[in-house]
PDB file of C-alpha atoms in Angstrom:
ATOM      1  CA  UNK A   1     -31.011  13.391   5.589  1.00  0.00           C
ATOM      2  CA  UNK A   2     -32.465  13.114   2.081  1.00  0.00           C
ATOM      3  CA  UNK A   3     -30.718  11.778  -1.032  1.00  0.00           C
ATOM      4  CA  UNK A   4     -29.816  15.230  -2.396  1.00  0.00           C
ATOM      5  CA  UNK A   5     -28.140  16.198   0.874  1.00  0.00           C
ATOM      6  CA  UNK A   6     -26.209  12.921   0.960  1.00  0.00           C
ATOM      7  CA  UNK A   7     -25.044  13.426  -2.628  1.00  0.00           C
ATOM      8  CA  UNK A   8     -23.992  17.005  -1.868  1.00  0.00           C
ATOM      9  CA  UNK A   9     -21.977  15.911   1.189  1.00  0.00           C
ATOM     10  CA  UNK A  10     -20.265  13.183  -0.844  1.00  0.00           C
ATOM     11  CA  UNK A  11     -19.439  15.648  -3.626  1.00  0.00           C
ATOM     12  CA  UNK A  12     -17.970  18.128  -1.131  1.00  0.00           C
ATOM     13  CA  UNK A  13     -15.812  15.405   0.427  1.00  0.00           C
ATOM     14  CA  UNK A  14     -14.463  14.429  -3.003  1.00  0.00           C
ATOM     15  CA  UNK A  15     -13.769  18.079  -3.831  1.00  0.00           C
ATOM     16  CA  UNK A  16     -11.478  18.288  -0.789  1.00  0.00           C
ATOM     17  CA  UNK A  17      -9.301  15.368  -1.884  1.00  0.00           C
ATOM     18  CA  UNK A  18      -6.320  15.437  -4.221  1.00  0.00           C
ATOM     19  CA  UNK A  19      -6.507  11.827  -5.427  1.00  0.00           C
ATOM     20  CA  UNK A  20      -9.381   9.656  -6.648  1.00  0.00           C
ATOM     21  CA  UNK A  21      -7.711   6.225  -6.746  1.00  0.00           C
ATOM     22  CA  UNK A  22      -4.705   5.220  -4.666  1.00  0.00           C
ATOM     23  CA  UNK A  23      -2.487   2.199  -4.099  1.00  0.00           C
ATOM     24  CA  UNK A  24      -1.553   1.936  -0.425  1.00  0.00           C
ATOM     25  CA  UNK A  25       1.605  -0.078   0.251  1.00  0.00           C
ATOM     26  CA  UNK A  26       1.970  -1.368   3.805  1.00  0.00           C
ATOM     27  CA  UNK A  27       4.870  -3.315   5.251  1.00  0.00           C
ATOM     28  CA  UNK A  28       4.194  -6.550   7.049  1.00  0.00           C
ATOM     29  CA  UNK A  29       6.527  -5.468   9.846  1.00  0.00           C
ATOM     30  CA  UNK A  30       4.225  -2.530  10.577  1.00  0.00           C
ATOM     31  CA  UNK A  31       1.497  -4.966  11.636  1.00  0.00           C
ATOM     32  CA  UNK A  32       3.679  -6.222  14.480  1.00  0.00           C
ATOM     33  CA  UNK A  33       3.149  -3.033  16.472  1.00  0.00           C
ATOM     34  CA  UNK A  34       5.379  -3.333  19.538  1.00  0.00           C
ATOM     35  CA  UNK A  35       5.568  -7.106  19.207  1.00  0.00           C
ATOM     36  CA  UNK A  36       8.513  -9.036  17.810  1.00  0.00           C
ATOM     37  CA  UNK A  37       6.436 -11.226  15.531  1.00  0.00           C
ATOM     38  CA  UNK A  38       2.965 -11.696  14.110  1.00  0.00           C
ATOM     39  CA  UNK A  39       0.006  -9.322  14.046  1.00  0.00           C
ATOM     40  CA  UNK A  40      -0.916  -6.728  16.651  1.00  0.00           C
ATOM     41  CA  UNK A  41      -4.703  -6.380  16.705  1.00  0.00           C
ATOM     42  CA  UNK A  42      -4.668  -2.762  17.861  1.00  0.00           C
ATOM     43  CA  UNK A  43      -2.362  -1.739  14.994  1.00  0.00           C
ATOM     44  CA  UNK A  44      -4.507  -3.719  12.563  1.00  0.00           C
ATOM     45  CA  UNK A  45      -7.661  -1.918  13.698  1.00  0.00           C
ATOM     46  CA  UNK A  46      -5.896   1.455  13.606  1.00  0.00           C
ATOM     47  CA  UNK A  47      -5.046   0.865   9.963  1.00  0.00           C
ATOM     48  CA  UNK A  48      -8.592  -0.273   9.292  1.00  0.00           C
ATOM     49  CA  UNK A  49     -10.047   2.931  10.734  1.00  0.00           C
ATOM     50  CA  UNK A  50      -7.557   5.054   8.758  1.00  0.00           C
ATOM     51  CA  UNK A  51      -8.552   3.326   5.531  1.00  0.00           C
ATOM     52  CA  UNK A  52     -12.275   3.587   6.320  1.00  0.00           C
ATOM     53  CA  UNK A  53     -11.914   7.340   6.856  1.00  0.00           C
ATOM     54  CA  UNK A  54     -10.795   7.854   3.256  1.00  0.00           C
ATOM     55  CA  UNK A  55     -13.193   5.369   1.678  1.00  0.00           C
ATOM     56  CA  UNK A  56     -15.967   7.316   3.399  1.00  0.00           C
ATOM     57  CA  UNK A  57     -14.797  10.286   1.322  1.00  0.00           C
ATOM     58  CA  UNK A  58     -15.253   8.305  -1.884  1.00  0.00           C
ATOM     59  CA  UNK A  59     -11.578   7.473  -2.454  1.00  0.00           C
ATOM     60  CA  UNK A  60     -10.938   4.243  -4.362  1.00  0.00           C
ATOM     61  CA  UNK A  61      -8.399   2.230  -2.387  1.00  0.00           C
ATOM     62  CA  UNK A  62      -6.229  -0.716  -3.414  1.00  0.00           C
ATOM     63  CA  UNK A  63      -3.736  -2.224  -0.987  1.00  0.00           C
ATOM     64  CA  UNK A  64      -0.583  -4.313  -1.182  1.00  0.00           C
ATOM     65  CA  UNK A  65       0.862  -5.564   2.087  1.00  0.00           C
ATOM     66  CA  UNK A  66       4.153  -7.329   2.772  1.00  0.00           C
ATOM     67  CA  UNK A  67       4.720 -10.443   4.839  1.00  0.00           C
ATOM     68  CA  UNK A  68       7.876  -9.627   6.786  1.00  0.00           C
ATOM     69  CA  UNK A  69       6.156  -9.976  10.162  1.00  0.00           C
ATOM     70  CA  UNK A  70       5.690 -13.667   9.367  1.00  0.00           C
ATOM     71  CA  UNK A  71       8.287 -14.683   6.791  1.00  0.00           C
ATOM     72  CA  UNK A  72      10.580 -13.062   4.227  1.00  0.00           C
ATOM     73  CA  UNK A  73      11.858 -15.047   1.268  1.00  0.00           C
ATOM     74  CA  UNK A  74      15.281 -13.402   1.585  1.00  0.00           C
ATOM     75  CA  UNK A  75      15.633 -15.144   4.974  1.00  0.00           C
ATOM     76  CA  UNK A  76      16.293 -18.391   3.130  1.00  0.00           C
ATOM     77  CA  UNK A  77      19.531 -17.150   1.558  1.00  0.00           C
ATOM     78  CA  UNK A  78      22.295 -19.365   2.948  1.00  0.00           C
ATOM     79  CA  UNK A  79      19.803 -21.795   4.493  1.00  0.00           C
ATOM     80  CA  UNK A  80      18.652 -25.250   3.418  1.00  0.00           C
ATOM     81  CA  UNK A  81      15.485 -23.756   1.895  1.00  0.00           C
ATOM     82  CA  UNK A  82      15.615 -23.062  -1.821  1.00  0.00           C
ATOM     83  CA  UNK A  83      15.231 -19.346  -2.654  1.00  0.00           C
ATOM     84  CA  UNK A  84      12.264 -19.951  -4.961  1.00  0.00           C
ATOM     85  CA  UNK A  85      10.514 -22.027  -2.300  1.00  0.00           C
ATOM     86  CA  UNK A  86      11.330 -19.359   0.253  1.00  0.00           C
ATOM     87  CA  UNK A  87       9.800 -16.644  -1.918  1.00  0.00           C
ATOM     88  CA  UNK A  88       6.643 -18.718  -2.282  1.00  0.00           C
ATOM     89  CA  UNK A  89       6.526 -19.012   1.509  1.00  0.00           C
ATOM     90  CA  UNK A  90       6.808 -15.226   1.704  1.00  0.00           C
ATOM     91  CA  UNK A  91       3.926 -14.855  -0.753  1.00  0.00           C
ATOM     92  CA  UNK A  92       1.743 -17.008   1.484  1.00  0.00           C
ATOM     93  CA  UNK A  93       2.693 -14.782   4.427  1.00  0.00           C
ATOM     94  CA  UNK A  94       1.330 -11.779   2.521  1.00  0.00           C
ATOM     95  CA  UNK A  95      -1.958 -13.637   2.033  1.00  0.00           C
ATOM     96  CA  UNK A  96      -2.220 -14.199   5.805  1.00  0.00           C
ATOM     97  CA  UNK A  97      -1.738 -10.461   6.361  1.00  0.00           C
ATOM     98  CA  UNK A  98      -4.191  -9.634   3.586  1.00  0.00           C
ATOM     99  CA  UNK A  99      -6.841 -11.870   5.151  1.00  0.00           C
ATOM    100  CA  UNK A 100      -6.318 -10.228   8.537  1.00  0.00           C
ATOM    101  CA  UNK A 101      -6.657  -6.739   7.062  1.00  0.00           C
ATOM    102  CA  UNK A 102      -9.720  -7.795   5.078  1.00  0.00           C
ATOM    103  CA  UNK A 103     -11.330  -9.125   8.266  1.00  0.00           C
ATOM    104  CA  UNK A 104     -10.517  -5.927  10.177  1.00  0.00           C
ATOM    105  CA  UNK A 105     -11.987  -3.730   7.427  1.00  0.00           C
ATOM    106  CA  UNK A 106     -15.159  -5.766   7.088  1.00  0.00           C
ATOM    107  CA  UNK A 107     -15.676  -5.729  10.869  1.00  0.00           C
ATOM    108  CA  UNK A 108     -16.100  -1.935  10.644  1.00  0.00           C
ATOM    109  CA  UNK A 109     -18.354  -1.987   7.602  1.00  0.00           C
ATOM    110  CA  UNK A 110     -15.883  -1.597   4.722  1.00  0.00           C
ATOM    111  CA  UNK A 111     -16.674  -3.749   1.685  1.00  0.00           C
ATOM    112  CA  UNK A 112     -13.563  -5.529   0.410  1.00  0.00           C
ATOM    113  CA  UNK A 113     -12.284  -7.999  -2.138  1.00  0.00           C
ATOM    114  CA  UNK A 114      -9.057  -9.986  -1.854  1.00  0.00           C
ATOM    115  CA  UNK A 115      -7.327 -10.962  -5.081  1.00  0.00           C
ATOM    116  CA  UNK A 116      -4.214 -13.127  -5.163  1.00  0.00           C
ATOM    117  CA  UNK A 117      -1.528 -13.625  -7.782  1.00  0.00           C
ATOM    118  CA  UNK A 118      -1.480 -17.347  -6.904  1.00  0.00           C
ATOM    119  CA  UNK A 119      -4.804 -19.108  -7.394  1.00  0.00           C
ATOM    120  CA  UNK A 120      -6.481 -20.194  -4.150  1.00  0.00           C
ATOM    121  CA  UNK A 121     -10.170 -20.121  -5.030  1.00  0.00           C
ATOM    122  CA  UNK A 122     -11.462 -21.145  -1.607  1.00  0.00           C
ATOM    123  CA  UNK A 123      -9.801 -18.085  -0.055  1.00  0.00           C
ATOM    124  CA  UNK A 124      -9.738 -15.286  -2.627  1.00  0.00           C
ATOM    125  CA  UNK A 125     -10.382 -14.273  -6.204  1.00  0.00           C
ATOM    126  CA  UNK A 126      -7.539 -14.666  -8.706  1.00  0.00           C
ATOM    127  CA  UNK A 127      -6.088 -11.345  -9.808  1.00  0.00           C
ATOM    128  CA  UNK A 128      -8.015 -10.093 -12.838  1.00  0.00           C
ATOM    129  CA  UNK A 129      -7.319  -6.488 -13.724  1.00  0.00           C
ATOM    130  CA  UNK A 130     -10.782  -5.657 -15.071  1.00  0.00           C
ATOM    131  CA  UNK A 131     -12.507  -7.181 -12.040  1.00  0.00           C
ATOM    132  CA  UNK A 132     -10.194  -5.264  -9.705  1.00  0.00           C
ATOM    133  CA  UNK A 133     -11.013  -1.973 -11.419  1.00  0.00           C
ATOM    134  CA  UNK A 134     -14.722  -2.760 -11.340  1.00  0.00           C
ATOM    135  CA  UNK A 135     -14.569  -3.480  -7.601  1.00  0.00           C
ATOM    136  CA  UNK A 136     -12.832  -0.134  -7.046  1.00  0.00           C
ATOM    137  CA  UNK A 137     -15.465   1.681  -9.098  1.00  0.00           C
ATOM    138  CA  UNK A 138     -18.133   0.103  -6.870  1.00  0.00           C
ATOM    139  CA  UNK A 139     -16.441   1.482  -3.774  1.00  0.00           C
ATOM    140  CA  UNK A 140     -14.845  -1.748  -2.563  1.00  0.00           C
ATOM    141  CA  UNK A 141     -11.345  -1.835  -1.116  1.00  0.00           C
ATOM    142  CA  UNK A 142      -9.259  -4.276  -3.161  1.00  0.00           C
ATOM    143  CA  UNK A 143      -6.387  -6.063  -1.417  1.00  0.00           C
ATOM    144  CA  UNK A 144      -3.756  -7.686  -3.635  1.00  0.00           C
ATOM    145  CA  UNK A 145      -2.049 -10.685  -2.025  1.00  0.00           C
ATOM    146  CA  UNK A 146       0.826 -13.023  -2.956  1.00  0.00           C
ATOM    147  CA  UNK A 147       2.978 -10.324  -4.534  1.00  0.00           C
ATOM    148  CA  UNK A 148       3.385 -10.726  -8.292  1.00  0.00           C
ATOM    149  CA  UNK A 149       3.131 -14.518  -7.997  1.00  0.00           C
ATOM    150  CA  UNK A 150       6.755 -14.814  -9.109  1.00  0.00           C
ATOM    151  CA  UNK A 151       9.913 -15.409  -7.071  1.00  0.00           C
ATOM    152  CA  UNK A 152      12.669 -12.780  -6.902  1.00  0.00           C
ATOM    153  CA  UNK A 153      10.167  -9.910  -6.949  1.00  0.00           C
ATOM    154  CA  UNK A 154       9.366  -7.903  -3.826  1.00  0.00           C
ATOM    155  CA  UNK A 155       6.001  -6.618  -2.647  1.00  0.00           C
ATOM    156  CA  UNK A 156       7.276  -3.131  -3.537  1.00  0.00           C
ATOM    157  CA  UNK A 157       7.454  -4.320  -7.141  1.00  0.00           C
ATOM    158  CA  UNK A 158       3.996  -5.854  -6.793  1.00  0.00           C
ATOM    159  CA  UNK A 159       2.670  -2.515  -5.498  1.00  0.00           C
ATOM    160  CA  UNK A 160       4.205  -0.631  -8.425  1.00  0.00           C
ATOM    161  CA  UNK A 161       2.899  -3.129 -10.971  1.00  0.00           C
ATOM    162  CA  UNK A 162      -0.638  -3.173  -9.574  1.00  0.00           C
ATOM    163  CA  UNK A 163      -0.716   0.620  -9.296  1.00  0.00           C
ATOM    164  CA  UNK A 164       0.147   0.906 -12.985  1.00  0.00           C
ATOM    165  CA  UNK A 165      -2.361  -1.772 -13.975  1.00  0.00           C
ATOM    166  CA  UNK A 166      -5.295  -0.173 -12.138  1.00  0.00           C
ATOM    167  CA  UNK A 167      -4.186   3.351 -13.178  1.00  0.00           C
ATOM    168  CA  UNK A 168      -3.799   4.605  -9.611  1.00  0.00           C
ATOM    169  CA  UNK A 169      -3.075   8.302  -9.198  1.00  0.00           C
ATOM    170  CA  UNK A 170      -0.347   7.691  -6.631  1.00  0.00           C
ATOM    171  CA  UNK A 171       1.402   5.068  -4.521  1.00  0.00           C
ATOM    172  CA  UNK A 172       1.251   5.868  -0.820  1.00  0.00           C
ATOM    173  CA  UNK A 173       3.955   3.955   1.017  1.00  0.00           C
ATOM    174  CA  UNK A 174       3.015   3.838   4.684  1.00  0.00           C
ATOM    175  CA  UNK A 175       6.014   3.284   6.937  1.00  0.00           C
ATOM    176  CA  UNK A 176       6.982   3.950  10.553  1.00  0.00           C
ATOM    177  CA  UNK A 177       9.094   6.988   9.650  1.00  0.00           C
ATOM    178  CA  UNK A 178       7.786  10.289   8.301  1.00  0.00           C
ATOM    179  CA  UNK A 179       9.486  10.290   4.918  1.00  0.00           C
ATOM    180  CA  UNK A 180      12.767   9.688   3.112  1.00  0.00           C
ATOM    181  CA  UNK A 181      15.992  10.675   4.861  1.00  0.00           C
ATOM    182  CA  UNK A 182      19.651  10.924   3.913  1.00  0.00           C
ATOM    183  CA  UNK A 183      20.200   7.921   6.208  1.00  0.00           C
ATOM    184  CA  UNK A 184      18.153   5.728   8.524  1.00  0.00           C
ATOM    185  CA  UNK A 185      16.799   8.227  11.099  1.00  0.00           C
ATOM    186  CA  UNK A 186      16.355   5.415  13.627  1.00  0.00           C
ATOM    187  CA  UNK A 187      20.104   4.764  13.517  1.00  0.00           C
ATOM    188  CA  UNK A 188      21.617   8.131  12.521  1.00  0.00           C
ATOM    189  CA  UNK A 189      20.598  11.214  14.522  1.00  0.00           C
ATOM    190  CA  UNK A 190      22.176  13.493  11.877  1.00  0.00           C
ATOM    191  CA  UNK A 191      19.926  12.194   9.071  1.00  0.00           C
ATOM    192  CA  UNK A 192      17.932  14.921   7.345  1.00  0.00           C
ATOM    193  CA  UNK A 193      14.559  14.570   5.645  1.00  0.00           C
ATOM    194  CA  UNK A 194      13.689  15.304   2.017  1.00  0.00           C
ATOM    195  CA  UNK A 195      10.334  16.964   1.398  1.00  0.00           C
ATOM    196  CA  UNK A 196      10.413  16.274  -2.339  1.00  0.00           C
ATOM    197  CA  UNK A 197      12.660  14.424  -4.766  1.00  0.00           C
ATOM    198  CA  UNK A 198      12.725  13.539  -8.426  1.00  0.00           C
ATOM    199  CA  UNK A 199      13.223   9.891  -9.355  1.00  0.00           C
ATOM    200  CA  UNK A 200      16.591  10.831 -10.839  1.00  0.00           C
ATOM    201  CA  UNK A 201      17.693  12.474  -7.577  1.00  0.00           C
ATOM    202  CA  UNK A 202      16.601   9.498  -5.504  1.00  0.00           C
ATOM    203  CA  UNK A 203      18.553   7.150  -7.785  1.00  0.00           C
ATOM    204  CA  UNK A 204      21.688   9.309  -7.844  1.00  0.00           C
ATOM    205  CA  UNK A 205      21.645   9.644  -4.046  1.00  0.00           C
ATOM    206  CA  UNK A 206      21.143   5.874  -3.728  1.00  0.00           C
ATOM    207  CA  UNK A 207      18.196   6.375  -1.391  1.00  0.00           C
ATOM    208  CA  UNK A 208      16.399   3.271  -0.220  1.00  0.00           C
ATOM    209  CA  UNK A 209      12.862   4.172  -1.304  1.00  0.00           C
ATOM    210  CA  UNK A 210      11.910   0.915  -3.003  1.00  0.00           C
ATOM    211  CA  UNK A 211      13.889  -1.769  -4.768  1.00  0.00           C
ATOM    212  CA  UNK A 212      15.172  -0.693  -8.167  1.00  0.00           C
ATOM    213  CA  UNK A 213      12.662  -2.741 -10.184  1.00  0.00           C
ATOM    214  CA  UNK A 214       9.730  -1.120  -8.387  1.00  0.00           C
ATOM    215  CA  UNK A 215      11.308   2.295  -8.581  1.00  0.00           C
ATOM    216  CA  UNK A 216      12.003   2.025 -12.310  1.00  0.00           C
ATOM    217  CA  UNK A 217       8.434   0.914 -13.015  1.00  0.00           C
ATOM    218  CA  UNK A 218       7.109   4.015 -11.257  1.00  0.00           C
ATOM    219  CA  UNK A 219       9.575   6.304 -12.992  1.00  0.00           C
ATOM    220  CA  UNK A 220       8.846   4.969 -16.486  1.00  0.00           C
ATOM    221  CA  UNK A 221       5.075   5.130 -15.973  1.00  0.00           C
ATOM    222  CA  UNK A 222       5.134   8.474 -14.120  1.00  0.00           C
ATOM    223  CA  UNK A 223       3.434   7.171 -10.995  1.00  0.00           C
ATOM    224  CA  UNK A 224       4.357   9.412  -8.034  1.00  0.00           C
ATOM    225  CA  UNK A 225       5.242   7.914  -4.660  1.00  0.00           C
ATOM    226  CA  UNK A 226       4.603   9.469  -1.268  1.00  0.00           C
ATOM    227  CA  UNK A 227       6.439   7.956   1.691  1.00  0.00           C
ATOM    228  CA  UNK A 228       4.818   8.883   5.001  1.00  0.00           C
ATOM    229  CA  UNK A 229       4.302   7.787   8.604  1.00  0.00           C
ATOM    230  CA  UNK A 230       1.259   5.515   8.591  1.00  0.00           C
ATOM    231  CA  UNK A 231       1.376   5.031  12.359  1.00  0.00           C
ATOM    232  CA  UNK A 232       0.451   8.647  13.126  1.00  0.00           C
ATOM    233  CA  UNK A 233      -3.359   8.844  13.366  1.00  0.00           C
ATOM    234  CA  UNK A 234      -4.954  10.917  10.602  1.00  0.00           C
ATOM    235  CA  UNK A 235      -1.885  11.000   8.356  1.00  0.00           C
ATOM    236  CA  UNK A 236      -3.448   8.943   5.564  1.00  0.00           C
ATOM    237  CA  UNK A 237      -6.408  11.313   5.361  1.00  0.00           C
ATOM    238  CA  UNK A 238      -4.094  14.338   5.383  1.00  0.00           C
ATOM    239  CA  UNK A 239      -2.068  12.937   2.484  1.00  0.00           C
ATOM    240  CA  UNK A 240      -5.262  12.304   0.500  1.00  0.00           C
ATOM    241  CA  UNK A 241      -6.349  15.893   1.081  1.00  0.00           C
ATOM    242  CA  UNK A 242      -3.074  17.177  -0.343  1.00  0.00           C
ATOM    243  CA  UNK A 243      -1.298  18.186   2.848  1.00  0.00           C
ATOM    244  CA  UNK A 244       2.469  18.150   2.398  1.00  0.00           C
ATOM    245  CA  UNK A 245       3.587  15.474   4.799  1.00  0.00           C
ATOM    246  CA  UNK A 246       6.129  12.772   4.195  1.00  0.00           C
ATOM    247  CA  UNK A 247       8.280  12.831   1.049  1.00  0.00           C
ATOM    248  CA  UNK A 248       7.006  13.092  -2.514  1.00  0.00           C
ATOM    249  CA  UNK A 249       8.962  11.360  -5.301  1.00  0.00           C
ATOM    250  CA  UNK A 250       7.927  12.193  -8.850  1.00  0.00           C
ATOM    251  CA  UNK A 251       9.320  12.615 -12.336  1.00  0.00           C
TER     252      UNK A 251
END
C-alpha cells in the first residue's frame, strides 16, 4: 500500500470518530478481573487491545488509572496509618498499575509515556503539561500516575484535572457497569439506567458519578463525561465513534 492510500485510510478512520483527544479513566479494581486482589493479566491485555484499536484510528489517548486493586488511601481511616501517608501509599499503587498498563500496551506495539505527579525519574517522566500534549500530538498514549500528587484528592479528581489541562474532548470513565443508574444495579434489581444527564441533574439526584471535586471541575470547564462498561469488548471503540452507549453527563 502506498503513502497516499495509507493517508486516505487514516483520514477515513478519523472521519468516523466523534472525538480527537480523550482522557480514559480506569479503576484499579477493574484490573483484578475475577481475582480478589492484584492484576489479572487477561484483563490487562484486553484493555490494551481496546486502547490500541482506537489509537490505530488516530485518536489521542491519555489515561488515569486508580490503585484500589492494591491499596486505597481511605483504607487507613481508623487505622494506625496516618491519612496523608495512606494517600501517598495509594498514589504509589496507581504507579504500579500505570507501569503494568504501559508494559501491556508496549508489548502490542503502542508507543507510550508515563508521567507521574510525584517525581521518580528512574521510572517515569514528571508531569509537564506541554510535554504531555506534545506526546499526544505524536501519537503516544500518555499515562498519568500518582493522582494529583496531593493527599485528600481522588484519582477521579486527577482525571478531571488532567483532562482540563490537556484540553481533552471528553472523559470516558470505564467501569464494570454500563452507565449511571438510580441505584447500584449490582445490589438493587429495580435500579434504572440514565442515558443522558446534565451535571445539575446528577448533583440534584445525588448520583455517585465521581466525587464532588472532580464533578465540579468538569461542570465548570464544560468537559463531558461518559460512563460505560469497559469490560465489554469493542465498547471503547463504539463510544469513540459516537454510538450512544453508557450514560452521557454534560452541561
